[in-house]
mmCIF file of C-alpha atoms in Angstrom:
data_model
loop_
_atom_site.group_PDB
_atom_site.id
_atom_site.type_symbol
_atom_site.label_atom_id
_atom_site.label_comp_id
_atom_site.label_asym_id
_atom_site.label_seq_id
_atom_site.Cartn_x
_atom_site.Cartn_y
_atom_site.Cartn_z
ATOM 1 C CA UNK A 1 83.043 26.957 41.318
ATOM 2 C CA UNK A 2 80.508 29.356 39.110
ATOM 3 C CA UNK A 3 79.034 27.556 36.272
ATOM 4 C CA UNK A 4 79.631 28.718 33.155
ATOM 5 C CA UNK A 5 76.526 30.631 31.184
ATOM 6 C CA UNK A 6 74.587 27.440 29.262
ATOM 7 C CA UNK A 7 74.226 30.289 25.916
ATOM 8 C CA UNK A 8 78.032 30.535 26.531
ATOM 9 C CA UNK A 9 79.245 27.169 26.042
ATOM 10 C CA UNK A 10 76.543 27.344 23.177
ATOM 11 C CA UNK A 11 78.579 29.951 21.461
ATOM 12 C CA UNK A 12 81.852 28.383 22.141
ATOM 13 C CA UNK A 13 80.913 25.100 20.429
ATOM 14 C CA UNK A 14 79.354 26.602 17.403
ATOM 15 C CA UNK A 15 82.630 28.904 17.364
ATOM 16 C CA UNK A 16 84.464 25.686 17.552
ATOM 17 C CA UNK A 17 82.527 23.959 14.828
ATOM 18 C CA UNK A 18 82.727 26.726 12.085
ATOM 19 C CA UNK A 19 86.530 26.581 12.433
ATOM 20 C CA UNK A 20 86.993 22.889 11.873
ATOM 21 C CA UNK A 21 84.488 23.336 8.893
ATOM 22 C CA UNK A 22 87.162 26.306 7.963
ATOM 23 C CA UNK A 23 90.482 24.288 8.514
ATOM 24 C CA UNK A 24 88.677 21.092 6.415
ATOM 25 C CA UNK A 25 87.620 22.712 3.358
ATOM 26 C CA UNK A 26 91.005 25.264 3.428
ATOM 27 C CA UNK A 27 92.847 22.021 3.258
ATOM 28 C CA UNK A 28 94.048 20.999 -0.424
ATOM 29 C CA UNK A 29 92.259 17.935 -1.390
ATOM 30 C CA UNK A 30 94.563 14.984 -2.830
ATOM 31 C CA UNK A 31 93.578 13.182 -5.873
ATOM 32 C CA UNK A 32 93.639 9.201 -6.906
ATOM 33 C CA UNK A 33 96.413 10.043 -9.263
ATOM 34 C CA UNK A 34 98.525 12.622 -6.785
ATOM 35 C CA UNK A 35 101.905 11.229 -5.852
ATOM 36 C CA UNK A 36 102.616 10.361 -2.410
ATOM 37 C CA UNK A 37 104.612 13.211 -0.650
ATOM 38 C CA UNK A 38 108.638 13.026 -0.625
ATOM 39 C CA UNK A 39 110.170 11.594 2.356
ATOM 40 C CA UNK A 40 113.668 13.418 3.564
ATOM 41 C CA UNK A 41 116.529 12.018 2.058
ATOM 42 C CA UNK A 42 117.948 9.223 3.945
ATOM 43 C CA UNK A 43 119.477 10.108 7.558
ATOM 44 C CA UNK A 44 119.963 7.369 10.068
ATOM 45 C CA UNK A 45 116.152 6.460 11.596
ATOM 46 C CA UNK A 46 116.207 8.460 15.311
ATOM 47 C CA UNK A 47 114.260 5.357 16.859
ATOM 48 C CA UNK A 48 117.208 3.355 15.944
ATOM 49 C CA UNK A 49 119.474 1.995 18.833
ATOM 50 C CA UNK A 50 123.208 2.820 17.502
ATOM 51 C CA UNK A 51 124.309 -0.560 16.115
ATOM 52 C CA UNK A 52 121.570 -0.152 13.487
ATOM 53 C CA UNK A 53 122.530 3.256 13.189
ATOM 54 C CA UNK A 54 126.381 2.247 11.959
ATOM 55 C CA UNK A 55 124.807 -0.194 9.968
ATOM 56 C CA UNK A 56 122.948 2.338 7.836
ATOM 57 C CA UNK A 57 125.612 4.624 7.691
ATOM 58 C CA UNK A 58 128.214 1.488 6.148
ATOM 59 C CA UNK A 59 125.480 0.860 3.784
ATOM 60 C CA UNK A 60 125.244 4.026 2.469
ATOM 61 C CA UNK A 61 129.020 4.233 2.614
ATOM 62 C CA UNK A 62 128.809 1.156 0.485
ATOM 63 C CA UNK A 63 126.282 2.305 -2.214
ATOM 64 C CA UNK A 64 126.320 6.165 -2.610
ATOM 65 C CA UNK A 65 122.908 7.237 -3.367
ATOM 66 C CA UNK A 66 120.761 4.920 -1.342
ATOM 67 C CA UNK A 67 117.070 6.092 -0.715
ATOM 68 C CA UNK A 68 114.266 4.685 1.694
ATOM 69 C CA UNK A 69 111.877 2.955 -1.001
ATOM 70 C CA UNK A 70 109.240 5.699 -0.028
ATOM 71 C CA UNK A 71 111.469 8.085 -0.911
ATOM 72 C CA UNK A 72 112.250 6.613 -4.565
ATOM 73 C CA UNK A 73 108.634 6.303 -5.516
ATOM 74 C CA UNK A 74 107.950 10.034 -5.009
ATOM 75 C CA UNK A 75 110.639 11.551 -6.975
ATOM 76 C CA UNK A 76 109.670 8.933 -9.769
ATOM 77 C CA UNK A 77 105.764 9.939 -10.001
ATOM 78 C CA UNK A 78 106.796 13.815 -9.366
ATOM 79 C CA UNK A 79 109.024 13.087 -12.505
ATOM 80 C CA UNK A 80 107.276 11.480 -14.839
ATOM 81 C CA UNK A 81 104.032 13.625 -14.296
ATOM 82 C CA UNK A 82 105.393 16.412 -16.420
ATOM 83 C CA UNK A 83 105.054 13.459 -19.372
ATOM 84 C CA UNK A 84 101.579 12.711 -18.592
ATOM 85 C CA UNK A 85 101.786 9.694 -16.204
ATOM 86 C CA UNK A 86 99.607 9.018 -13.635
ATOM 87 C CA UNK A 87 97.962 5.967 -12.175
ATOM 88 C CA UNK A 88 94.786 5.825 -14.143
ATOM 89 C CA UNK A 89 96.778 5.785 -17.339
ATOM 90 C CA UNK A 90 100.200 3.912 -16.410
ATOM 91 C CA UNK A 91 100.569 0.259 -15.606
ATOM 92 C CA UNK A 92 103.904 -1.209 -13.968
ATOM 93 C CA UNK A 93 105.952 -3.943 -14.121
ATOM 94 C CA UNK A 94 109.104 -4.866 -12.449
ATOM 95 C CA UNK A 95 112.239 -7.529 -12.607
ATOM 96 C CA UNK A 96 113.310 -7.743 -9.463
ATOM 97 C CA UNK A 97 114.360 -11.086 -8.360
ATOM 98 C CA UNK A 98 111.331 -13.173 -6.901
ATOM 99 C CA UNK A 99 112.704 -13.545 -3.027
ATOM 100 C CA UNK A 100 110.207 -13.437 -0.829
ATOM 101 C CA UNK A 101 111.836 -10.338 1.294
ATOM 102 C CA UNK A 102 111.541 -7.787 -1.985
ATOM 103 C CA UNK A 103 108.279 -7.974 -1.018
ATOM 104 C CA UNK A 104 108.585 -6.355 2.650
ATOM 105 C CA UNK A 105 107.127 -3.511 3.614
ATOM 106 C CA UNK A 106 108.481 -0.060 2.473
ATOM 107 C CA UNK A 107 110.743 -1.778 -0.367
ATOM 108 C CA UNK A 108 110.689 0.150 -3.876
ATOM 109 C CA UNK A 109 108.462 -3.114 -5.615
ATOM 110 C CA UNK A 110 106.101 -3.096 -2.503
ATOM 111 C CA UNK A 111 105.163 0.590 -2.278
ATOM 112 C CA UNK A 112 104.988 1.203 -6.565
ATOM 113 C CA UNK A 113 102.598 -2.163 -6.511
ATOM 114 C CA UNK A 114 100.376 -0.416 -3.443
ATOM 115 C CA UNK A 115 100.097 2.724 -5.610
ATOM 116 C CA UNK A 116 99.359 1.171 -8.577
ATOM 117 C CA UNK A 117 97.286 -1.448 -7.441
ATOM 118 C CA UNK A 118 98.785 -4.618 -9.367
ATOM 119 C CA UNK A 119 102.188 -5.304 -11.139
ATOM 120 C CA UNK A 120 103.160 -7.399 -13.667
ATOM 121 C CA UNK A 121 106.074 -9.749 -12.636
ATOM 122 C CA UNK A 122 109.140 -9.815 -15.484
ATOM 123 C CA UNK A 123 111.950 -10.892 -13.145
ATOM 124 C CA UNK A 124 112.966 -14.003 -11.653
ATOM 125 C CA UNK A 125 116.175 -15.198 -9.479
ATOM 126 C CA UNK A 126 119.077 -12.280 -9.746
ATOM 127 C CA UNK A 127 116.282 -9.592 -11.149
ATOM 128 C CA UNK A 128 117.045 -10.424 -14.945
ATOM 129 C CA UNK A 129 113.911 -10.136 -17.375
ATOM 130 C CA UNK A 130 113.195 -13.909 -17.988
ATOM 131 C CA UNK A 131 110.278 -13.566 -19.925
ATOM 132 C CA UNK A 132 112.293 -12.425 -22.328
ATOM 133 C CA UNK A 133 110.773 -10.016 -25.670
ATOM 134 C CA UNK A 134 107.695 -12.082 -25.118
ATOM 135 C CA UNK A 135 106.492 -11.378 -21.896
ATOM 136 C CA UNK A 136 107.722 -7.903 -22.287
ATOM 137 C CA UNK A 137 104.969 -7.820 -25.157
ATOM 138 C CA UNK A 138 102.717 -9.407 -23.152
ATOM 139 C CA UNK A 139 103.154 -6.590 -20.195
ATOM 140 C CA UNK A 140 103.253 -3.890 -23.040
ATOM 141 C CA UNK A 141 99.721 -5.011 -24.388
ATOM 142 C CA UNK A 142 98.057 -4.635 -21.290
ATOM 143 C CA UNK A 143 98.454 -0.251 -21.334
ATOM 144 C CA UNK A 144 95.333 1.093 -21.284
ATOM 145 C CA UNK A 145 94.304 3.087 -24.347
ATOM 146 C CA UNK A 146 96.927 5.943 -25.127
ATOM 147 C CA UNK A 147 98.600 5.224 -21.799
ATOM 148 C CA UNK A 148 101.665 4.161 -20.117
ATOM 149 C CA UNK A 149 104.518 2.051 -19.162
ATOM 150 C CA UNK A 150 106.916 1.952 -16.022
ATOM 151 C CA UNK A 151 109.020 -0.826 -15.661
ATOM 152 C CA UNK A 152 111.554 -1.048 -12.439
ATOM 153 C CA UNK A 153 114.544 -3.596 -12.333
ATOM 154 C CA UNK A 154 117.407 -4.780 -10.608
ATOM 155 C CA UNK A 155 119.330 -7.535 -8.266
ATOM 156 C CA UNK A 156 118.976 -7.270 -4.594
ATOM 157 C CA UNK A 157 121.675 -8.065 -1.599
ATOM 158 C CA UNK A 158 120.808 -8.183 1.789
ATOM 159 C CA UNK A 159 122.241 -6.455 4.729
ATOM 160 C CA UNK A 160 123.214 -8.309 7.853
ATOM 161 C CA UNK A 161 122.385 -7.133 11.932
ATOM 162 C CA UNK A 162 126.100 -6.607 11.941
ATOM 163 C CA UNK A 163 126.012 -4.492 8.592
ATOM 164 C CA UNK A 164 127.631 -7.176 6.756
ATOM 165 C CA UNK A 165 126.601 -7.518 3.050
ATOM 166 C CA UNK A 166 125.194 -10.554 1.141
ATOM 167 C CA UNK A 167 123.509 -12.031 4.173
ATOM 168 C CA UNK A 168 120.045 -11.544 5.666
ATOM 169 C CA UNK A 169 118.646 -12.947 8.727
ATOM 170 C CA UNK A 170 115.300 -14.174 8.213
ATOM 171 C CA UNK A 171 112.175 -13.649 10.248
ATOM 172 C CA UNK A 172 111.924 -16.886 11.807
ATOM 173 C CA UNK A 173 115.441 -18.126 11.248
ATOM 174 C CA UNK A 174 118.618 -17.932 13.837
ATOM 175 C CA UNK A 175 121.142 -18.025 11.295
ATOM 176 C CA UNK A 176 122.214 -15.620 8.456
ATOM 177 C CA UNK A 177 121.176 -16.518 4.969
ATOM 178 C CA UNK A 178 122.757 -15.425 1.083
ATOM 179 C CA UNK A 179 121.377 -12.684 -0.588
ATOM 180 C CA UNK A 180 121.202 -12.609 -3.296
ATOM 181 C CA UNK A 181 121.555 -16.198 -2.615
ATOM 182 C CA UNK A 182 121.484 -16.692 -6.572
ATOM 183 C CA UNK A 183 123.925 -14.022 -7.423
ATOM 184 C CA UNK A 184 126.622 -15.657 -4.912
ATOM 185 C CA UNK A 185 125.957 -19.140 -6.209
ATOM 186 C CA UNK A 186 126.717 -18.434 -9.693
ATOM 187 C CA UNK A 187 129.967 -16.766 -8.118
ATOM 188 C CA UNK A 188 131.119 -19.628 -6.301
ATOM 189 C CA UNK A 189 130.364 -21.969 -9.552
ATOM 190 C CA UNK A 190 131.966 -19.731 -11.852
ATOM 191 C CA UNK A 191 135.492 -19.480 -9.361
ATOM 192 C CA UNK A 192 134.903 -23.419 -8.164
ATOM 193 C CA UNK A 193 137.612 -24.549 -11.040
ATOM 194 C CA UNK A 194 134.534 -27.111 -12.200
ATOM 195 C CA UNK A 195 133.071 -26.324 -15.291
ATOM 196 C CA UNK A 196 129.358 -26.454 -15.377
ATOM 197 C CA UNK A 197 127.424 -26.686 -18.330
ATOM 198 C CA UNK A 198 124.010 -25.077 -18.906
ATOM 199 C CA UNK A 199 121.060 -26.893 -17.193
ATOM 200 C CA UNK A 200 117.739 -27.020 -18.855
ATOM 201 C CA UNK A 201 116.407 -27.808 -15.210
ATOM 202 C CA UNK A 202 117.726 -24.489 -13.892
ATOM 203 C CA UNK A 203 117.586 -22.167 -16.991
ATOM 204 C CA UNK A 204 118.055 -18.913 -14.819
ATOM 205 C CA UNK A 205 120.697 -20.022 -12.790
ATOM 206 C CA UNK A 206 122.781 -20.832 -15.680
ATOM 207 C CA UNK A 207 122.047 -17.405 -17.360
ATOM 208 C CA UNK A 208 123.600 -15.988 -14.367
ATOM 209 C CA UNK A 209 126.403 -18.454 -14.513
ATOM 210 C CA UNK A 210 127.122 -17.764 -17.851
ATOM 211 C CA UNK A 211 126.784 -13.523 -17.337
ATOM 212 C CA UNK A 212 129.089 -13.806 -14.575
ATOM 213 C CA UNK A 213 131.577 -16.265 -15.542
ATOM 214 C CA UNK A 214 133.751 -13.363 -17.706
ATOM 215 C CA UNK A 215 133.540 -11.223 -14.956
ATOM 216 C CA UNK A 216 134.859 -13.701 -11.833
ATOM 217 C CA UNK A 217 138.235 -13.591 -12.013
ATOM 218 C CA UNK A 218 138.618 -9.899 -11.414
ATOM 219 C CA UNK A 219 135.790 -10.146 -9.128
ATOM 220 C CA UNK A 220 138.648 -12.434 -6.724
ATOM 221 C CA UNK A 221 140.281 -9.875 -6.167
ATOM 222 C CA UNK A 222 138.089 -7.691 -5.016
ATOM 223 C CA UNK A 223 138.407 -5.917 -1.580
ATOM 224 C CA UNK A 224 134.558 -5.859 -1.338
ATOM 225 C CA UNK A 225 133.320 -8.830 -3.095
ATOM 226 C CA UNK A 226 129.974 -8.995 -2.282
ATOM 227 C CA UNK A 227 128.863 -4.878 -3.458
ATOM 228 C CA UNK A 228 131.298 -5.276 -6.564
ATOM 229 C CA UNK A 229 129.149 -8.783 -7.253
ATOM 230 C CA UNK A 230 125.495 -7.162 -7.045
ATOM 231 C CA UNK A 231 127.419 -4.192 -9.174
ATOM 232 C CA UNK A 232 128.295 -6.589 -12.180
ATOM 233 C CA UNK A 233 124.722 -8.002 -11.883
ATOM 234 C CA UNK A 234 123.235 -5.037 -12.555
ATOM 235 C CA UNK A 235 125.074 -4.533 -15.125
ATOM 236 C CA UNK A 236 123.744 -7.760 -16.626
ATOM 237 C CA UNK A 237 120.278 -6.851 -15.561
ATOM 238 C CA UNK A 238 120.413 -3.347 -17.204
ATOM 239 C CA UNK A 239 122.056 -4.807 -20.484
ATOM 240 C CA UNK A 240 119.024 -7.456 -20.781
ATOM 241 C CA UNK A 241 116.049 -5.182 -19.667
ATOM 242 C CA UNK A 242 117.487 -2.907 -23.136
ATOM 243 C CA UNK A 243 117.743 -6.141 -25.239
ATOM 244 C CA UNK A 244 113.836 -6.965 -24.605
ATOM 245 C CA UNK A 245 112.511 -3.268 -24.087
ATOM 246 C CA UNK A 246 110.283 -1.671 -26.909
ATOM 247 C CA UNK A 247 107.826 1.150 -27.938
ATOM 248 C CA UNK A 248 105.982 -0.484 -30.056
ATOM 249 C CA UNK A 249 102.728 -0.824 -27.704
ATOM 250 C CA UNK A 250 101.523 2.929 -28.941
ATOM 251 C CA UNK A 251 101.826 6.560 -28.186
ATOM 252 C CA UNK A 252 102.577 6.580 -24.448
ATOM 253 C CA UNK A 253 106.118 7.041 -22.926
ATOM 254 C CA UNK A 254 108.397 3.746 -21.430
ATOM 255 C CA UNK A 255 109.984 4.640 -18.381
ATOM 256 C CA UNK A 256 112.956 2.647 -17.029
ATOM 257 C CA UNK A 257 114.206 2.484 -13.161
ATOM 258 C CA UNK A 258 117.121 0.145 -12.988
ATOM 259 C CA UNK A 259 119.076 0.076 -9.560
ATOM 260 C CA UNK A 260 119.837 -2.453 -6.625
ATOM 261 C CA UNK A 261 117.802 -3.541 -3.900
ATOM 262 C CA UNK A 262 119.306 -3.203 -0.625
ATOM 263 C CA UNK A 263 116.915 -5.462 1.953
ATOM 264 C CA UNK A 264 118.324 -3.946 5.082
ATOM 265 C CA UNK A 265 117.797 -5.748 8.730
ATOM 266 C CA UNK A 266 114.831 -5.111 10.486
ATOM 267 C CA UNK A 267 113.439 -2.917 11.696
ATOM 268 C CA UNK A 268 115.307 -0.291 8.937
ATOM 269 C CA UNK A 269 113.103 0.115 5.705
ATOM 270 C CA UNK A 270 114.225 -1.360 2.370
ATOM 271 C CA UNK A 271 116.479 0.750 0.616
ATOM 272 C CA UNK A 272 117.223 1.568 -3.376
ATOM 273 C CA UNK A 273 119.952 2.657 -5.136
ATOM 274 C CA UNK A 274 118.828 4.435 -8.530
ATOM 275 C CA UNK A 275 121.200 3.689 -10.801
ATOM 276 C CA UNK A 276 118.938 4.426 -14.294
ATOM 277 C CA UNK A 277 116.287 6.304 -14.936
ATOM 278 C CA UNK A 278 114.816 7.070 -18.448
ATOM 279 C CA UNK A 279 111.808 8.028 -20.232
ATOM 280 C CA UNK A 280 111.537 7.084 -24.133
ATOM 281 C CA UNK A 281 108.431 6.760 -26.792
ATOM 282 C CA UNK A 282 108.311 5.741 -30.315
ATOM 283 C CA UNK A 283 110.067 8.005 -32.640
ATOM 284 C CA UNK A 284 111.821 9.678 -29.611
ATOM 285 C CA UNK A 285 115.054 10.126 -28.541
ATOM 286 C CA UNK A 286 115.929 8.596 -24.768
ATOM 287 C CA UNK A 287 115.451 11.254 -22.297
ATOM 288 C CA UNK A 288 117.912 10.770 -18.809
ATOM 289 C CA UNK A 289 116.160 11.384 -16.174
ATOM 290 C CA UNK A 290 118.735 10.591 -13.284
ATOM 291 C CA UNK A 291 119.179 14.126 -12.237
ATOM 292 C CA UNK A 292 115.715 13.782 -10.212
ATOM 293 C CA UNK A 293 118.065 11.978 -7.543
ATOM 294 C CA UNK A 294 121.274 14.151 -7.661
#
């Protein structure tokens, strides 16, 4: 075989470099504070075998609306950026309740602490703001000078292999677990026919209790107890996250994601229903921002 000229392979490899140089400095450079690019709306993972593939298709059957987490993050930030939020001026928060899987990778809480780099932890079993006006304050006062605040909340339920909802089988474990665990406790007490009165030893359990108790008996009869549950709790959620909220921390804007946590079975990504999402500042009226996922 002829060997190719030496000054010709010369010339090829300098052609070769100039266009990578080209392609590399064509290529639009992404800032610290650039949101992460929108993933496609949820469509059933192709990797998936088809069991998990019916199982994503009854969840979203179940809860209209559900995202990847990925997916949530990015039409927040691309929202909220028209207001002046980014990451060097926003911090974030979120009630979400404190089981260890809300933590897995790709949920809503795991990606929006990632991007922002810290959070500051409101929520405790069921999602609801425990910390109360308080530690809202407290998470208010940290926003850097003339900056921001987003604050995410919700419950959670888990998904089963099999697609069925309020159970979750653990990494580690052979056999299903609750979730929420808390949520379906406070359901059982509240339908048990034995009152039980508030417990200073398990304050946040009895706040569910008590939250949930008017709502039980028309719960019963529901054909799909365990969505309509993590429904009301949101509900509850939503209702306290409003009682605690303020503007009082300066000129930046609050903005609030309330929805439901859906930790699906591995290996499918967490999923979140948005079912609130507002931006508000002192002397300002509300502004609904939920037709960013319509």
């Amino acid at each position: 075989m002829a060997r190719r000229p030496r000054s010709g392979v010369l010339v090829l490899a300098a052609l070769a470099a100039a266009l990578a140089v080209y392609t590399l400095v064509q290529s639009p450079r992404a800032s610290a504070d650039d949101a992460p690019a929108a993933s496609p709306l949820l469509a059933a993972p192709a990797f998936l075998g088809m069991e998990n593939k019916e199982v994503h298709n009854t969840v979203v059957a179940a809860f209209p609306g559900a995202m990847k987490g990925s997916t949530v993050m990015s039409t927040l930030l691309s929202t909220v950026k028209a207001y002046g939020l980014k990451k060097s001026n926003t911090i974030y928060g979120q009630s979400i309740c404190s089981d260890e899987i809300n933590g897995d990778k790709g949920h809503l809480p795991t990606v929006l602490t990632k991007y922002f780099g810290t959070s500051f932890f409101l929520g405790g079993i069921g999602g609801a703001p425990y910390v109360g006006k308080t530690g809202f304050g407290a998470f208010a006062a940290h926003v850097p000078d003339d900056g921001h605040v987003v604050l995410v909340f919700g419950p959670h339920i888990g998904i089963s292999p099999q697609g069925e909802p309020g159970k979750f089988l653990r990494d580690g474990q052979s056999e299903l677990s609750t979730s929420c665990g808390a949520a379906i406790a406070a359901y059982s007490q509240c339908t048990s026919g034995t009152p039980m009165k508030p417990d200073e030893l398990d304050m946040e359990q009895s706040w569910l209790r008590e939250k949930l108790g008017p709502r039980c008996e028309e719960l019963a009869e529901s054909s799909n107890l365990m969505v309509d549950l993590v429904l009301e709790a949101y509900k509850e959620v939503e209702a306290e996250v409003f009682r605690i909220v303020n503007t009082n921390f300066g000129s930046g804007n609050l903005v609030l994601l309330g929805g439901i946590q859906i930790n699906m079975p591995y290996p499918l990504p967490g999923y979140w229903v948005p079912l609130h999402f507002s931006i508000r500042a002192a002397g300002k009226h509300p502004a609904d921002l939920m037709v960013a996922f319509q």
